[in-house]
Amino acid sequence: PRSPPLYSSAASDVYKRQKLPIACREAFEMSRFEQLKYKEIAVKLNVSERTVEVRVGKALGLLRHYLRDFLSALITTFP
């Protein structure tokens, strides 16, 4: 199922505005945008699969946090 347009737009906006740690951003982008498997990312980055898993997980956690704050502000602004 596709995300609702507002949610997708908000998520994209939050992603573009936030500064993820470089290692997390790199692993996240390879995983989500290039659709590489963790094993492929690990080989490209010369790290373990577990390291890739941790980095992507950290990026997702940070993005969830940023998105929650963004949506709270949006709801408060436009009741």
mmCIF file of C-alpha atoms in Angstrom:
data_model
loop_
_atom_site.group_PDB
_atom_site.id
_atom_site.type_symbol
_atom_site.label_atom_id
_atom_site.label_comp_id
_atom_site.label_asym_id
_atom_site.label_seq_id
_atom_site.Cartn_x
_atom_site.Cartn_y
_atom_site.Cartn_z
ATOM 1 C CA PRO A 1 0.000 0.000 0.000
ATOM 2 C CA ARG A 2 1.178 3.475 -0.836
ATOM 3 C CA SER A 3 1.493 6.184 1.784
ATOM 4 C CA PRO A 4 -1.046 8.994 1.686
ATOM 5 C CA PRO A 5 0.288 11.965 -0.337
ATOM 6 C CA LEU A 6 0.533 14.261 2.708
ATOM 7 C CA TYR A 7 2.506 11.659 4.654
ATOM 8 C CA SER A 8 4.835 10.961 1.710
ATOM 9 C CA SER A 9 5.366 14.664 1.171
ATOM 10 C CA ALA A 10 6.011 15.283 4.847
ATOM 11 C CA ALA A 11 8.424 12.356 5.069
ATOM 12 C CA SER A 12 10.313 13.577 2.014
ATOM 13 C CA ASP A 13 10.487 17.119 3.379
ATOM 14 C CA VAL A 14 11.722 15.917 6.755
ATOM 15 C CA TYR A 15 14.325 13.683 5.106
ATOM 16 C CA LYS A 16 15.691 16.527 2.991
ATOM 17 C CA ARG A 17 15.903 18.955 5.920
ATOM 18 C CA GLN A 18 17.480 16.706 8.509
ATOM 19 C CA LYS A 19 21.133 15.942 8.863
ATOM 20 C CA LEU A 20 21.583 12.224 9.348
ATOM 21 C CA PRO A 21 25.053 11.021 10.284
ATOM 22 C CA ILE A 22 26.924 10.343 7.044
ATOM 23 C CA ALA A 23 27.353 6.603 7.650
ATOM 24 C CA CYS A 24 23.632 6.214 8.446
ATOM 25 C CA ARG A 25 22.542 8.320 5.478
ATOM 26 C CA GLU A 26 24.763 6.352 3.116
ATOM 27 C CA ALA A 27 23.467 2.967 4.287
ATOM 28 C CA PHE A 28 19.861 4.212 4.368
ATOM 29 C CA GLU A 29 20.003 5.607 0.831
ATOM 30 C CA MET A 30 21.554 2.418 -0.551
ATOM 31 C CA SER A 31 18.896 0.349 1.200
ATOM 32 C CA ARG A 32 15.828 2.422 0.426
ATOM 33 C CA PHE A 33 16.615 4.322 -2.771
ATOM 34 C CA GLU A 34 18.988 1.949 -4.556
ATOM 35 C CA GLN A 35 17.131 -1.069 -3.105
ATOM 36 C CA LEU A 36 20.328 -2.948 -2.285
ATOM 37 C CA LYS A 37 20.302 -5.783 0.208
ATOM 38 C CA TYR A 38 22.234 -5.383 3.453
ATOM 39 C CA LYS A 39 24.836 -7.881 2.240
ATOM 40 C CA GLU A 40 25.430 -5.839 -0.938
ATOM 41 C CA ILE A 41 25.710 -2.631 1.073
ATOM 42 C CA ALA A 42 28.144 -4.288 3.484
ATOM 43 C CA VAL A 43 30.409 -5.314 0.602
ATOM 44 C CA LYS A 44 30.297 -1.827 -0.954
ATOM 45 C CA LEU A 45 31.054 -0.121 2.360
ATOM 46 C CA ASN A 46 33.504 -2.780 3.561
ATOM 47 C CA VAL A 47 31.610 -3.298 6.831
ATOM 48 C CA SER A 48 29.644 -6.184 8.341
ATOM 49 C CA GLU A 49 25.980 -6.803 7.569
ATOM 50 C CA ARG A 50 25.219 -6.145 11.230
ATOM 51 C CA THR A 51 26.822 -2.689 10.946
ATOM 52 C CA VAL A 52 24.600 -1.929 7.956
ATOM 53 C CA GLU A 53 21.553 -3.130 9.899
ATOM 54 C CA VAL A 54 22.437 -0.880 12.843
ATOM 55 C CA ARG A 55 23.077 2.150 10.608
ATOM 56 C CA VAL A 56 19.813 1.777 8.683
ATOM 57 C CA GLY A 57 17.934 1.216 11.943
ATOM 58 C CA LYS A 58 19.444 4.347 13.445
ATOM 59 C CA ALA A 59 18.506 6.372 10.347
ATOM 60 C CA LEU A 60 14.927 5.078 10.506
ATOM 61 C CA GLY A 61 14.693 5.908 14.206
ATOM 62 C CA LEU A 62 15.955 9.446 13.646
ATOM 63 C CA LEU A 63 13.604 9.977 10.705
ATOM 64 C CA ARG A 64 10.634 8.708 12.753
ATOM 65 C CA HIS A 65 11.559 11.153 15.510
ATOM 66 C CA TYR A 66 11.918 14.077 13.085
ATOM 67 C CA LEU A 67 8.707 13.159 11.276
ATOM 68 C CA ARG A 68 6.759 12.912 14.535
ATOM 69 C CA ASP A 69 7.940 16.414 15.490
ATOM 70 C CA PHE A 70 7.144 17.733 12.009
ATOM 71 C CA LEU A 71 3.628 16.287 11.988
ATOM 72 C CA SER A 72 2.953 17.568 15.527
ATOM 73 C CA ALA A 73 3.929 21.072 14.434
ATOM 74 C CA LEU A 74 1.800 20.718 11.302
ATOM 75 C CA ILE A 75 -1.260 19.632 13.280
ATOM 76 C CA THR A 76 -0.765 22.465 15.774
ATOM 77 C CA THR A 77 -0.413 25.004 12.969
ATOM 78 C CA PHE A 78 -3.434 23.788 10.982
ATOM 79 C CA PRO A 79 -6.021 22.485 13.484
#
